[in-house]
Structure formats: structure tokens, C-alpha cells
Short mmCIF file of C-alpha atoms in Angstrom, two decimals:
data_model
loop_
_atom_site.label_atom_id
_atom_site.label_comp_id
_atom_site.label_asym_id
_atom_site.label_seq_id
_atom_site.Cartn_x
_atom_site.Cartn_y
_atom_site.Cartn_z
CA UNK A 1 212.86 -31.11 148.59
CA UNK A 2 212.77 -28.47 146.28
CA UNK A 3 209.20 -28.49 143.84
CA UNK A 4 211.99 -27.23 140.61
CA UNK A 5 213.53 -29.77 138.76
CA UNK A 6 217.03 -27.87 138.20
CA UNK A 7 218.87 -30.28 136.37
CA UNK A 8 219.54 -30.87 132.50
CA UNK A 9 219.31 -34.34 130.27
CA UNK A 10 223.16 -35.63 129.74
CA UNK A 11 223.39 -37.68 127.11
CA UNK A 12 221.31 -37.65 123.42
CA UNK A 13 219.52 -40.65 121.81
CA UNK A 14 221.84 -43.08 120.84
CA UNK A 15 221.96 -42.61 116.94
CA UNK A 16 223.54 -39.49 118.34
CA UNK A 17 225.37 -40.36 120.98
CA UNK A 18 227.22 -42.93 119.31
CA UNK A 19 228.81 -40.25 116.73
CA UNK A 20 229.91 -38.38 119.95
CA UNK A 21 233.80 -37.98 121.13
CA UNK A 22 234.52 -39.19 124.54
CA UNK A 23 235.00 -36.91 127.62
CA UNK A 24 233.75 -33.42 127.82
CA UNK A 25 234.40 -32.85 124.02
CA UNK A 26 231.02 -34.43 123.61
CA UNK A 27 229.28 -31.59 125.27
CA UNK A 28 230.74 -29.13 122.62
CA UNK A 29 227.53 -29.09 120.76
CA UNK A 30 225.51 -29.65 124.08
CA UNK A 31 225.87 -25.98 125.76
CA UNK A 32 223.26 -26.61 128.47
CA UNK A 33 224.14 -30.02 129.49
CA UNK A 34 228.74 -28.34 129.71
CA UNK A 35 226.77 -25.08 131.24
CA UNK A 36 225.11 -27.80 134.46
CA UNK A 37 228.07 -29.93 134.36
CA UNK A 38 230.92 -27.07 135.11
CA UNK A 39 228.39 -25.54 137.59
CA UNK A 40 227.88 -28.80 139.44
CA UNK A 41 231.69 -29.13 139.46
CA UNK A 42 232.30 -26.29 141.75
CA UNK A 43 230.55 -28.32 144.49
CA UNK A 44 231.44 -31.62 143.74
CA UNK A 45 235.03 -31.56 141.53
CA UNK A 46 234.04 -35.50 141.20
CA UNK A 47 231.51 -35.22 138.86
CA UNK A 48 233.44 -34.76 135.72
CA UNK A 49 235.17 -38.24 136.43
CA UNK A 50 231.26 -39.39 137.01
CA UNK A 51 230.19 -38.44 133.80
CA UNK A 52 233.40 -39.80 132.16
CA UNK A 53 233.06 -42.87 133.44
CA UNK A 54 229.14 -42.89 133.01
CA UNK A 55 229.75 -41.89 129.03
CA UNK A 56 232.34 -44.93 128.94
CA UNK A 57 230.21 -47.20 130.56
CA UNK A 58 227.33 -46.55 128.24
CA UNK A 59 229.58 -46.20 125.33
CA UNK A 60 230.41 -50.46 126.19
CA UNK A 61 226.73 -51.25 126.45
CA UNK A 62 225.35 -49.07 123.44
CA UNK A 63 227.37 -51.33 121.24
CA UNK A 64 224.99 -54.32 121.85
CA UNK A 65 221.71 -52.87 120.75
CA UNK A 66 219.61 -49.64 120.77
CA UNK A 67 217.12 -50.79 123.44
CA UNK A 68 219.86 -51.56 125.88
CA UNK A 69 221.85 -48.05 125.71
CA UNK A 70 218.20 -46.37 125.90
CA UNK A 71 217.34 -48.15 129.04
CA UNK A 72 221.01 -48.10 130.27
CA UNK A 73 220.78 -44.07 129.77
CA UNK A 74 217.59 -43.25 131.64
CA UNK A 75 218.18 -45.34 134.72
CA UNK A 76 222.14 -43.96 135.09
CA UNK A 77 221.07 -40.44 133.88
CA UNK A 78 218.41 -40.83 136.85
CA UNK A 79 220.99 -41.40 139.22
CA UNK A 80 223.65 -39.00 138.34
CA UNK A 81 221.11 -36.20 138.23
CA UNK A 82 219.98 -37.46 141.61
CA UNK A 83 223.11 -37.85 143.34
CA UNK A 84 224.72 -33.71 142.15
CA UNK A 85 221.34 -32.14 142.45
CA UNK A 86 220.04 -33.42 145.63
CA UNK A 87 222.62 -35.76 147.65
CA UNK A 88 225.48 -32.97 146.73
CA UNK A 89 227.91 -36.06 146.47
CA UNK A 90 230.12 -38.20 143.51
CA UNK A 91 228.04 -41.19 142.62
CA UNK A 92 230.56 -43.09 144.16
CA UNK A 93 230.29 -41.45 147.35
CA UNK A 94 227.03 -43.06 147.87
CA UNK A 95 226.73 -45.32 150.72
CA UNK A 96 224.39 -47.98 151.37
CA UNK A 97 221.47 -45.36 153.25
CA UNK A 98 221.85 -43.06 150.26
CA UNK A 99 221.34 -45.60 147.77
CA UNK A 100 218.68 -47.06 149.67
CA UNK A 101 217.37 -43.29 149.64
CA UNK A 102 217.54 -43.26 145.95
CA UNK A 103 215.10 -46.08 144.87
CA UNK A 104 212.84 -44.49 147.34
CA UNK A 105 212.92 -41.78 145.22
CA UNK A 106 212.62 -43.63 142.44
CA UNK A 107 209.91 -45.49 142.95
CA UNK A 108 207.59 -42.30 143.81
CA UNK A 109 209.47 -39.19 142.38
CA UNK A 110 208.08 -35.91 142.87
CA UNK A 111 205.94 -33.93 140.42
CA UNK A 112 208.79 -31.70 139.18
CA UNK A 113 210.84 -34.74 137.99
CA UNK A 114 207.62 -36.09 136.11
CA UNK A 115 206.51 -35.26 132.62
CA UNK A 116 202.99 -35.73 131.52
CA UNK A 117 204.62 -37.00 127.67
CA UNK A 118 207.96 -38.95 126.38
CA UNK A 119 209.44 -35.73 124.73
CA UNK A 120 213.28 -35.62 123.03
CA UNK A 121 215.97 -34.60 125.50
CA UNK A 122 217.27 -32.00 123.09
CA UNK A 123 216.16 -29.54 120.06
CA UNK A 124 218.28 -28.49 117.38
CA UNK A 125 218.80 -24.54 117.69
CA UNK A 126 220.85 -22.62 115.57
CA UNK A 127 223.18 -25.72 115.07
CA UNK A 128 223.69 -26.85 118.78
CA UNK A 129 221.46 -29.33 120.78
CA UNK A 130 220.19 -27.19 123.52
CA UNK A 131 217.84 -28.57 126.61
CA UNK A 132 214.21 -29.37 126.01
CA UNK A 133 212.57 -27.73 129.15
CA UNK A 134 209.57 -30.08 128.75
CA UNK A 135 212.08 -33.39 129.46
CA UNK A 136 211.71 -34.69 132.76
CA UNK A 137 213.68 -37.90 134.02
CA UNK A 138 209.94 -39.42 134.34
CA UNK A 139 207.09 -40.19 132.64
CA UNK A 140 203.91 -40.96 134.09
CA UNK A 141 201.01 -42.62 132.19
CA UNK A 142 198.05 -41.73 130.84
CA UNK A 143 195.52 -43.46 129.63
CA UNK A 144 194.96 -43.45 126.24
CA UNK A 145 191.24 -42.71 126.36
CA UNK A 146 191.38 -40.18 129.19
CA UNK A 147 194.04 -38.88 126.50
CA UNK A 148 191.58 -38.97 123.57
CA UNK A 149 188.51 -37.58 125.29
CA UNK A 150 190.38 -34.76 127.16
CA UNK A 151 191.78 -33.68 123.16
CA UNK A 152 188.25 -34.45 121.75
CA UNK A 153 186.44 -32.40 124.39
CA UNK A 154 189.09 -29.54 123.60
CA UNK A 155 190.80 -29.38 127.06
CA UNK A 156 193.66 -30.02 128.37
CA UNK A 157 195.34 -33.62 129.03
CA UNK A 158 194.82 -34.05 132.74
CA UNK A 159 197.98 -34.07 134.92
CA UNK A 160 198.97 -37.88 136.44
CA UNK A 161 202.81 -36.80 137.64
CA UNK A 162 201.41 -36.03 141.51
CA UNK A 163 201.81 -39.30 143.20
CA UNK A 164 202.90 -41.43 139.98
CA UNK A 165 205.01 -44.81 140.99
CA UNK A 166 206.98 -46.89 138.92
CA UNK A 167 205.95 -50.49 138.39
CA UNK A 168 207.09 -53.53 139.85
CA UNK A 169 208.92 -54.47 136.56
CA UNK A 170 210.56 -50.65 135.85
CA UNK A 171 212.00 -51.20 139.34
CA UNK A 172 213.47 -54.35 138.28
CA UNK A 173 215.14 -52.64 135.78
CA UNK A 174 216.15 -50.18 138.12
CA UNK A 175 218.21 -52.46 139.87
CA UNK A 176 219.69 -54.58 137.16
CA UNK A 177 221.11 -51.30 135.24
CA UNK A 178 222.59 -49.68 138.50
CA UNK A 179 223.74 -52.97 139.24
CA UNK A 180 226.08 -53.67 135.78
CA UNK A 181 226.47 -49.55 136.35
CA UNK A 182 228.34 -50.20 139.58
CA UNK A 183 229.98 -54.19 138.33
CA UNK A 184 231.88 -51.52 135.35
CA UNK A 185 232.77 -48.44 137.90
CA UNK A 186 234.13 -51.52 140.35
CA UNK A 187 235.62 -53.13 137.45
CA UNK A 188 237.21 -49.86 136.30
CA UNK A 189 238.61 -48.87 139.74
CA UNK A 190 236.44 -45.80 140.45
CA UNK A 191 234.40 -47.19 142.64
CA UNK A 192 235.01 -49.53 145.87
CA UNK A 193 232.70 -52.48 145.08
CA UNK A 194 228.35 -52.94 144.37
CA UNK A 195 226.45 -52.24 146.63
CA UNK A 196 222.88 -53.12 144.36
CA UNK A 197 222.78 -56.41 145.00
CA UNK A 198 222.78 -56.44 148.58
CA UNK A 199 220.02 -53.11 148.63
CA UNK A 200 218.30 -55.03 146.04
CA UNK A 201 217.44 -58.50 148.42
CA UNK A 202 216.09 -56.14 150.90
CA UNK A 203 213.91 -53.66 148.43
CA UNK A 204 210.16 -53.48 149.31
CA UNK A 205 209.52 -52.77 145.98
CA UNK A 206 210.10 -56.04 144.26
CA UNK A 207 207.20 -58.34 144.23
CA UNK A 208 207.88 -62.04 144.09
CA UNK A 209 204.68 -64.47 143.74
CA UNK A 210 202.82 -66.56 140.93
CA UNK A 211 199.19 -64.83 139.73
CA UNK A 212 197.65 -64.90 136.36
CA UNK A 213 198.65 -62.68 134.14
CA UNK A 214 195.60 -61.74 131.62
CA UNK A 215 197.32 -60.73 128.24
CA UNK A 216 196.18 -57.46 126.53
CA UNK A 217 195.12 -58.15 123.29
CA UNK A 218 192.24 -57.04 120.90
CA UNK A 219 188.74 -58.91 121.13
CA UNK A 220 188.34 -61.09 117.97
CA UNK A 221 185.39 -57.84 117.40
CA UNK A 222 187.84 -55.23 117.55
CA UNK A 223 190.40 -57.29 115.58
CA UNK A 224 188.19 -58.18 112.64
CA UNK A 225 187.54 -54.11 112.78
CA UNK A 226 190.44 -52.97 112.66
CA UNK A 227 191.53 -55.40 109.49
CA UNK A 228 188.40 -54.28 107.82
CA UNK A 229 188.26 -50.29 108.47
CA UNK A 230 192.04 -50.95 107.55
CA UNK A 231 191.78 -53.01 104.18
CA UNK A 232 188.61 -49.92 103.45
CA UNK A 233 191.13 -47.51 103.61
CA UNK A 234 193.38 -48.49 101.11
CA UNK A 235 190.17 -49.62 98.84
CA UNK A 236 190.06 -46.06 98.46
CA UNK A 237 192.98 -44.52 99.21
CA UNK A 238 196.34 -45.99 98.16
CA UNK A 239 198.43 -44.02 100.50
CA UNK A 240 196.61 -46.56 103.25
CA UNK A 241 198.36 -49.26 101.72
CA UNK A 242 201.24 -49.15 104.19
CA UNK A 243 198.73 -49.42 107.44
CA UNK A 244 197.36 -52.11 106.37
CA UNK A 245 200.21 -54.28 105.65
CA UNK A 246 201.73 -52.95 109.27
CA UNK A 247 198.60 -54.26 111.03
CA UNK A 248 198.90 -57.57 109.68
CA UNK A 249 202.27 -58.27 109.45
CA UNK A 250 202.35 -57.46 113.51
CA UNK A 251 199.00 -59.15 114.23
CA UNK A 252 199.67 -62.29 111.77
CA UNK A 253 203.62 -62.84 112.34
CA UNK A 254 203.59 -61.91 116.13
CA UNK A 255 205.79 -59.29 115.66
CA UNK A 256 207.66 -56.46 117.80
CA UNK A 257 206.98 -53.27 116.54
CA UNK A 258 210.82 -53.01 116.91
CA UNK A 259 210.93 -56.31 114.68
CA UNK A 260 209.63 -54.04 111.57
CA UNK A 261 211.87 -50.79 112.74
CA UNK A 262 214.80 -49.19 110.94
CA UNK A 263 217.46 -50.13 113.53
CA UNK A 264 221.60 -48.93 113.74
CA UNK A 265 222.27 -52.58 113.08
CA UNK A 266 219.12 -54.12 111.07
CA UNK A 267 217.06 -53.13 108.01
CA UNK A 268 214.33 -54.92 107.54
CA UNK A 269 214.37 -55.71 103.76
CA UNK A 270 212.19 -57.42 101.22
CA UNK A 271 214.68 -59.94 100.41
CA UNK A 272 214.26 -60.73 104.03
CA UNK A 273 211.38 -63.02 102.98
CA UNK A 274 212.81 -66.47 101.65
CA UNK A 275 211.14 -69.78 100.73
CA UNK A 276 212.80 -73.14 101.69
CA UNK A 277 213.21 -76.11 98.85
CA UNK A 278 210.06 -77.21 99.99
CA UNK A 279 207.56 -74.18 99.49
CA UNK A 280 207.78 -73.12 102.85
CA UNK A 281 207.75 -69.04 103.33
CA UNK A 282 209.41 -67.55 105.86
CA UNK A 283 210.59 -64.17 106.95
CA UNK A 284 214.34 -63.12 108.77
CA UNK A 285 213.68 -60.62 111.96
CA UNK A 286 215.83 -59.58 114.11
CA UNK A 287 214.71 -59.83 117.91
CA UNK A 288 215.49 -59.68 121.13
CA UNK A 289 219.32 -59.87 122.56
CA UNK A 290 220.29 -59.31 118.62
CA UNK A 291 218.78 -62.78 118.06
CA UNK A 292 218.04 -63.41 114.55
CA UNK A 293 215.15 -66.16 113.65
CA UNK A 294 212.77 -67.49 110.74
CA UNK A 295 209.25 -66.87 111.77
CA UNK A 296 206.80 -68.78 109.36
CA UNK A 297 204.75 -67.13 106.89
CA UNK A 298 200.97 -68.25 106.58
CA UNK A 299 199.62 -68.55 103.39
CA UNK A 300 196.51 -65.97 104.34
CA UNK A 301 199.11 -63.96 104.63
CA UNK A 302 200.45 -63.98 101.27
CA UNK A 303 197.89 -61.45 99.50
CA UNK A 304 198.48 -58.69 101.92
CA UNK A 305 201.94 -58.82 101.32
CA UNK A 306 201.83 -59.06 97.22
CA UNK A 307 199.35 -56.00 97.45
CA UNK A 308 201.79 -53.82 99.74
CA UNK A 309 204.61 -55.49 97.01
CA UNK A 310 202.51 -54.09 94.20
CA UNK A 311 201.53 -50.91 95.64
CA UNK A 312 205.51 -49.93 96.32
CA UNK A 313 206.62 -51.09 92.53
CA UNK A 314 203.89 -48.76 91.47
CA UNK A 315 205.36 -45.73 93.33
CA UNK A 316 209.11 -46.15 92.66
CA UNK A 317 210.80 -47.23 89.67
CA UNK A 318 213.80 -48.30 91.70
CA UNK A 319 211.92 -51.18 93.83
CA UNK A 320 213.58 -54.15 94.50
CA UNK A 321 214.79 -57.07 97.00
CA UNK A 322 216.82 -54.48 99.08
CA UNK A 323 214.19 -51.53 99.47
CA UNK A 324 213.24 -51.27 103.37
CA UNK A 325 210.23 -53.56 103.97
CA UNK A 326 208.57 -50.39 105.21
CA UNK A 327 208.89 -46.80 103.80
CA UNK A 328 208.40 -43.48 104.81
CA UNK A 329 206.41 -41.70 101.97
CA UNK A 330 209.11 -38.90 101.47
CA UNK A 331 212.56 -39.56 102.17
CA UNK A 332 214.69 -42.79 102.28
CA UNK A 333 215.09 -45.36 104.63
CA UNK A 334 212.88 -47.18 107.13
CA UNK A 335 210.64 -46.28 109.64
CA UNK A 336 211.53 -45.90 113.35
CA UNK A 337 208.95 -47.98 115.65
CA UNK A 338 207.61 -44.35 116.92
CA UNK A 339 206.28 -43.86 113.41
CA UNK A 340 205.08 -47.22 113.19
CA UNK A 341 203.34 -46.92 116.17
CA UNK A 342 201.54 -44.23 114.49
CA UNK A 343 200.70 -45.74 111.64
CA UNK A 344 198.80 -48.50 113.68
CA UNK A 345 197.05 -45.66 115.97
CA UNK A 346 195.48 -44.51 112.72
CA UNK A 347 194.11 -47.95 112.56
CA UNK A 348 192.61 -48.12 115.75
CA UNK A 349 190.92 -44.98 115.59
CA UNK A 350 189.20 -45.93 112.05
CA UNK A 351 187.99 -48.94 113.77
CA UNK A 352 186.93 -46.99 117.07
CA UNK A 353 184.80 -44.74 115.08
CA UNK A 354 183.17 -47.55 113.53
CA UNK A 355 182.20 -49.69 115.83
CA UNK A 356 180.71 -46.46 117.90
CA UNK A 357 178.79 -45.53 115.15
CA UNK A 358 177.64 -49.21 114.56
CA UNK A 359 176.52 -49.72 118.16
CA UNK A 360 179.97 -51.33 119.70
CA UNK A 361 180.37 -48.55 122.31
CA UNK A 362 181.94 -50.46 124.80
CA UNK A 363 184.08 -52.90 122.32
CA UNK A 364 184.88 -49.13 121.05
CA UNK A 365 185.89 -47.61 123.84
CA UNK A 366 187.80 -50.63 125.15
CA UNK A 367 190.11 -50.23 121.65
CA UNK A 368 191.08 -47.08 123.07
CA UNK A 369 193.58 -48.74 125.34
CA UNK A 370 194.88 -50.39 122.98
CA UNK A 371 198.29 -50.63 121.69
CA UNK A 372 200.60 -51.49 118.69
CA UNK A 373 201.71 -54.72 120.97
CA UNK A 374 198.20 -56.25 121.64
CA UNK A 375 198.53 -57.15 117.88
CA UNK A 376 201.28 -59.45 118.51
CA UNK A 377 199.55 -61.03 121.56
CA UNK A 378 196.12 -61.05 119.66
CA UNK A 379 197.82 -63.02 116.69
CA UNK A 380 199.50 -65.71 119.25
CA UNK A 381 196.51 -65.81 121.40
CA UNK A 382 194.29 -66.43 118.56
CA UNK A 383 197.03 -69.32 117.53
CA UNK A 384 198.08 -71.30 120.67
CA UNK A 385 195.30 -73.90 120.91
CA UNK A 386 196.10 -75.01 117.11
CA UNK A 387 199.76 -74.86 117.01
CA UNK A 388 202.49 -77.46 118.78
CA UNK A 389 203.55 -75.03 121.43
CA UNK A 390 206.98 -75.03 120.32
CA UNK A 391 206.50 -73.83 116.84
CA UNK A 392 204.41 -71.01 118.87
CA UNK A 393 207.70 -70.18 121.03
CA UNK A 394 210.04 -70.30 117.96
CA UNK A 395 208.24 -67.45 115.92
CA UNK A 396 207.58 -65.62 118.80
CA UNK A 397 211.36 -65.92 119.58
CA UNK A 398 210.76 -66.78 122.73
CA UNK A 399 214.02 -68.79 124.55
CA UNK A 400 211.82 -71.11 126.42
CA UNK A 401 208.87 -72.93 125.73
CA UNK A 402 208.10 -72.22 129.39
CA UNK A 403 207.67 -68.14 128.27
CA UNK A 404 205.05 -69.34 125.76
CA UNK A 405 203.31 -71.11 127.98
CA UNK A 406 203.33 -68.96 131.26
CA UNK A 407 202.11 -65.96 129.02
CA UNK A 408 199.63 -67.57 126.63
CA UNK A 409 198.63 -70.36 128.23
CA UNK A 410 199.28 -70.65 131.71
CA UNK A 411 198.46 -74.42 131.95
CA UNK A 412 199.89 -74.80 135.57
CA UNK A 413 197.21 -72.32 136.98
CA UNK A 414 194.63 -74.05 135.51
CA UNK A 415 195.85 -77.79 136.32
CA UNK A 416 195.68 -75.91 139.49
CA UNK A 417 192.33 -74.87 139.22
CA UNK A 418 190.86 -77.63 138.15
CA UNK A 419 192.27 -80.14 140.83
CA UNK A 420 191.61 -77.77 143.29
CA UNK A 421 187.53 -77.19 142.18
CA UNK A 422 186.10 -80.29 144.62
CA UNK A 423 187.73 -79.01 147.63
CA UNK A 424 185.69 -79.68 150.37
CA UNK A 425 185.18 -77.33 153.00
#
């Protein structure tokens, strides 16, 4: 197998991509991506109707939400890339052994497929969106501290793409994409049937069994850190103001990141906040499967939220129930969950510092794993033993009280455990 990655990204984030004609015409502005896709064609003349039908099929599915075309896009971008560059055949040429072929692949690419960073697929040059040569189908991860000590020691961020795997659960995905992918070419008439399903009961690679699952989340140490170095911050500084009503809006609501995100089809707003006829405060997300719910509001939350509320009507005159809930410090609109993601880093790493200099190494150097969603499971773990476990599931939007419980509290494994303590042997 060759140790180049000779392909080029296909199709553009999906704020992009939406905009986008249909058929080649998309690739006007794309010269790279029309330069591999008439070169491929002279091998395989099939792979024009491939990417047709590819751009249609993700066209259907990137009307439902953001998430779903991204995660639609990488896994059939994978495969088309796959299939021209190294099977030399039409994606619906593939039989059962070349599939089968594929997730092996898949699950343990080679180096030259695997970036070291998420970078974009394209960069604006001279008014066209030409490749990124750092974009690689595959990311592999790095730890966050090795990350951090590698920049802070001034070299450079060691390497993990030789022998990097994908999980249990990004295999899972794996299948379920290419599985709708081949249920719309069937149901189109391009290709002969699916053959995921069947490939799919047989896969190695998928994991079935019950274990414990412990939940990352911050200690109640590194939590009552990262509020204070936060709420320090903007003491001093008002442009902190933001980070610290991000960290406790996520930590204190159970929030997505993606729940406080500028989205195609949701703004989060201030008049998203309400209060019922009976006091009750409440705030309107959008989650999941474009499910909107109410989470409840505590009332400890309530001054973090009128000092963010005071801080914005003190910067612009033109404030009000429909400004984003919250806003980038130049420009309009809200932020993307990237930038919010940010935003908490800066958190973390205030309360890092301080707990090393205070004598918390390892509580410190633990926080450096940390990320923007061990807030949400911090705030819910911190909550479950004093809330009806329902009330828990409906503001974490879960659809089952079951979720709630197998994450948070897993009361069958320790039912389990504690009937199964007096064994004898």
C-alpha cells in the first residue's frame, strides 16, 4: 500500500456545502477536488455517477441537522476515497470481500491517511477553495497533556497516527452511515442491494457486553477551581465575563456545548429563558435529533446569568431579548461550539495553574484531560442522588430514563454487586 495519501477532501463543511449546486457544478469553486475527480474518471468512468449520487445522498441527510451531514460526510468521503484510490473500482462495484476489506482499513488506517490535528478541508485562495494538504481522512488522538507539555517544553507535538485504531463506538458509526449510504444508492437504483448489514453481524470490531462505564467529569476540587479562577477573572477583567457564564451554564444546566452553539437552524437567544405562571425559570435548547426541551433553571444560577445580562447591556446599546445568548466580541452572531470550546480551555488552564502553584499537582495535571463535556457530566453527577431521576433525564434530554441511569448511576451493576458480595467460595 502506498505510504502517500494521494487523494483530495470532496465535499466542504456543511454551512458551505449546503449553498452548493448539485452535480459537478459544485466543484467550480473547488479546483483540486474537479482536478482528482476528472483524473480518477479516466480509470473508473463510474465515479462521477458516485459522487453524484454521494452529493444527493448527503444533500437528503444534511437537511436534518449539522451533526448528521458532518458525520454522514466523513464516513462516505472515507469510502469513496478508498474505493478510486486503492480498490480502482465504482463504490458500487464493491463486493462483500472488498467491503469487508474496507472496515479493515478502517479500523487501523495507515499513517499517511492520519492527521495528528482536526484541520478544515479547504482554504480560501484567491477566491476558490483549494485543498488543505494537512487534511487527512483521520484523526488520531492526543492527549491533551502530552499536547500541553510537548508546546510548554517548546517541541514538537509527538506523532500518534502509526498504529492509531478507531474505537468501538466510531466503528459503530461506521456501519450505520455506510449502511443508510447503501439503503439510498439501493433505493435510488444505482446500486444492487446493502450489503452492511450482513458484513456488519460478522465484524470483529463491534464489542457487545455490559461493564461499568466510569463518567469523565471534574473532581468537586477541580470544579470549585475552575468556578473560582473563572469568577477572578472577570473580577478584574470584564472581557472574562463571557467564560464565566459558559462554564456555568454547561456545568449547572447539563448542557452540550452544541446546546449553546450558533447552529443553521437554532440561535440560542436571551428570550430563550422564560418563567412559568408559577415562578418557575426555565431555559429552551435545542438538542439532540432537533429535539427541543425546557431544562430547569436553579436559582444559584440566577446571579451568573444577571451579571453576564449586565455585562452585555453595558457593551451594546442595542441589547435585547433577541441578541445571541453568547457573543463573539467583534462581529455579529453566535459562537460556533469550536470557539466555545475555547473559551472553556481558557478556564481550565487558569485553574491548572492554580492548583499547581497551590500544591494540587496531581488534581492539576488530571484537569489537563479534561474537556468542555465533563462539565455537563460533573453538573449531573453532582445532581443525581438529590433529584427524582426523571427530572434528571428530562433536562439532560435524555429519551429514556434507562440512559440516565445506565450512565450516572448504573444501579443494576451495583444491585449486582452487592448481592453478589457473600458469595461463598
Amino acid at each position: 500500500m502506498s505510504k502517500v495519501f494521494k487523494a483530495t477532501p470532496l465535499f466542504d463543511a456543511h454551512k458551505s456545502f449546503i449553498r452548493l449546486p448539485m452535480g459537478t457544478p459544485m466543484l467550480d469553486d473547488y479546483p483540486d477536488s474537479k482536478d482528482f475527480l476528472e483524473h480518477v474518471c479516466h480509470s473508473i468512468p463510474e465515479a462521477i455517477e458516485d459522487f453524484s449520487y454521494t452529493q444527493a445522498f448527503l444533500k437528503s441527510y444534511s437537511r436534518k441537522s449539522e451533526a448528521t451531514y458532518r458525520s454522514y460526510r466523513n464516513e462516505v468521503e472515507r469510502l469513496l476515497l478508498w474505493t478510486w484510490t486503492i480498490e480502482g473500482k465504482s463504490v458500487i462495484a464493491l463486493k462483500r470481500q472488498n467491503l469487508e476489506s474496507y472496515f479493515d482499513f478502517v479500523h487501523n488506517p495507515p499513517a499517511a491517511w492520519v492527521a495528528n490535528s482536526v484541520d478544515d478541508r479547504f482554504r480560501q485562495i484567491g477566491g476558490e477553495s483549494r485543498q488543505n494538504k494537512e487534511w487527512r481522512p483521520f484523526v488520531a488522538k492526543i492527549a491533551k497533556q502530552d499536547r500541553k507539555n510537548a508546546v510548554e517544553a517548546g517541541k514538537s507535538v509527538p506523532s500518534a497516527k502509526d498504529g492509531h485504531t478507531l474505537s468501538h463506538e466510531a466503528m459503530k458509526i461506521c456501519y450505520s452511515a455506510l449502511s443508510c449510504f447503501y439503503d439510498y444508492l439501493t433505493d435510488e437504483g444505482y446500486a444492487f442491494g446493502n450489503p452492511i448489514p450482513a458484513i456488519r453481524k460478522q465484524s470483529p470490531f463491534l464489542i457487545k457486553g455490559a461493564t461499568s462505564k466510569s463518567i469523565k467529569r471534574l473532581s468537586d476540587l477541580q470544579w470549585d477551581y475552575v468556578l473560582d479562577c473563572a469568577t477572578l477573572a472577570a473580577d478584574k477583567d470584564p472581557a472574562y465575563e463571557r467564560m464565566l457564564f459558559t462554564v456555568a451554564m454547561l456545568k449547572t444546566l447539563y448542557l452540550r456545548v452544541s446546546e449553546l452553539s450558533d447552529r443553521s437552524n437554532w440561535q440560542p437567544v436571551w428570550k430563550h429563558f422564560w418563567q412559568d405562571t408559577d415562578g418557575n425559570n426555565w431555559l429552551k435548547v435545542l438538542g439532540k435529533g432537533n429535539k427541543i426541551r425546557d431544562v430547569s433553571v436553579p436559582n444559584s444560577l440566577g446571579p451568573y446569568i444577571k451579571r453576564y445580562e449586565s455585562h452585555r447591556q453595558s457593551v451594546s446599546a442595542s441589547f435585547g431579548v433577541n441578541a445571541t445568548l453568547v457573543a463573539k466580541n467583534r462581529g455579529a452572531g453566535g459562537m460556533t461550539s469550536r470557539q466555545l470550546r475555547r473559551i472553556v480551555q481558557q478556564a481550565f488552564d487558569l485553574a491548572h495553574e492554580k492548583m499547581r502553584v497551590e500544591g494540587f499537582s496531581d488534581e492539576a495535571t488530571a484537569l489537563r484531560e479534561a474537556t468542555t463535556h465533563w462539565l455537563r457530566h460533573t453538573g449531573a453527577s453532582q445532581d443525581i442522588a438529590t433529584r427524582p431521576l426523571k427530572h434528571m433525564a428530562d433536562d439532560l434530554g435524555h429519551a429514556s430514563m434507562g440512559t440516565t441511569d445506565r450512565v450516572y448511576i448504573q444501579s443494576d451493576m451495583k444491585e449486582r454487586a452487592r448481592t453478589g458480595k457473600e458469595r461463598d467460595v
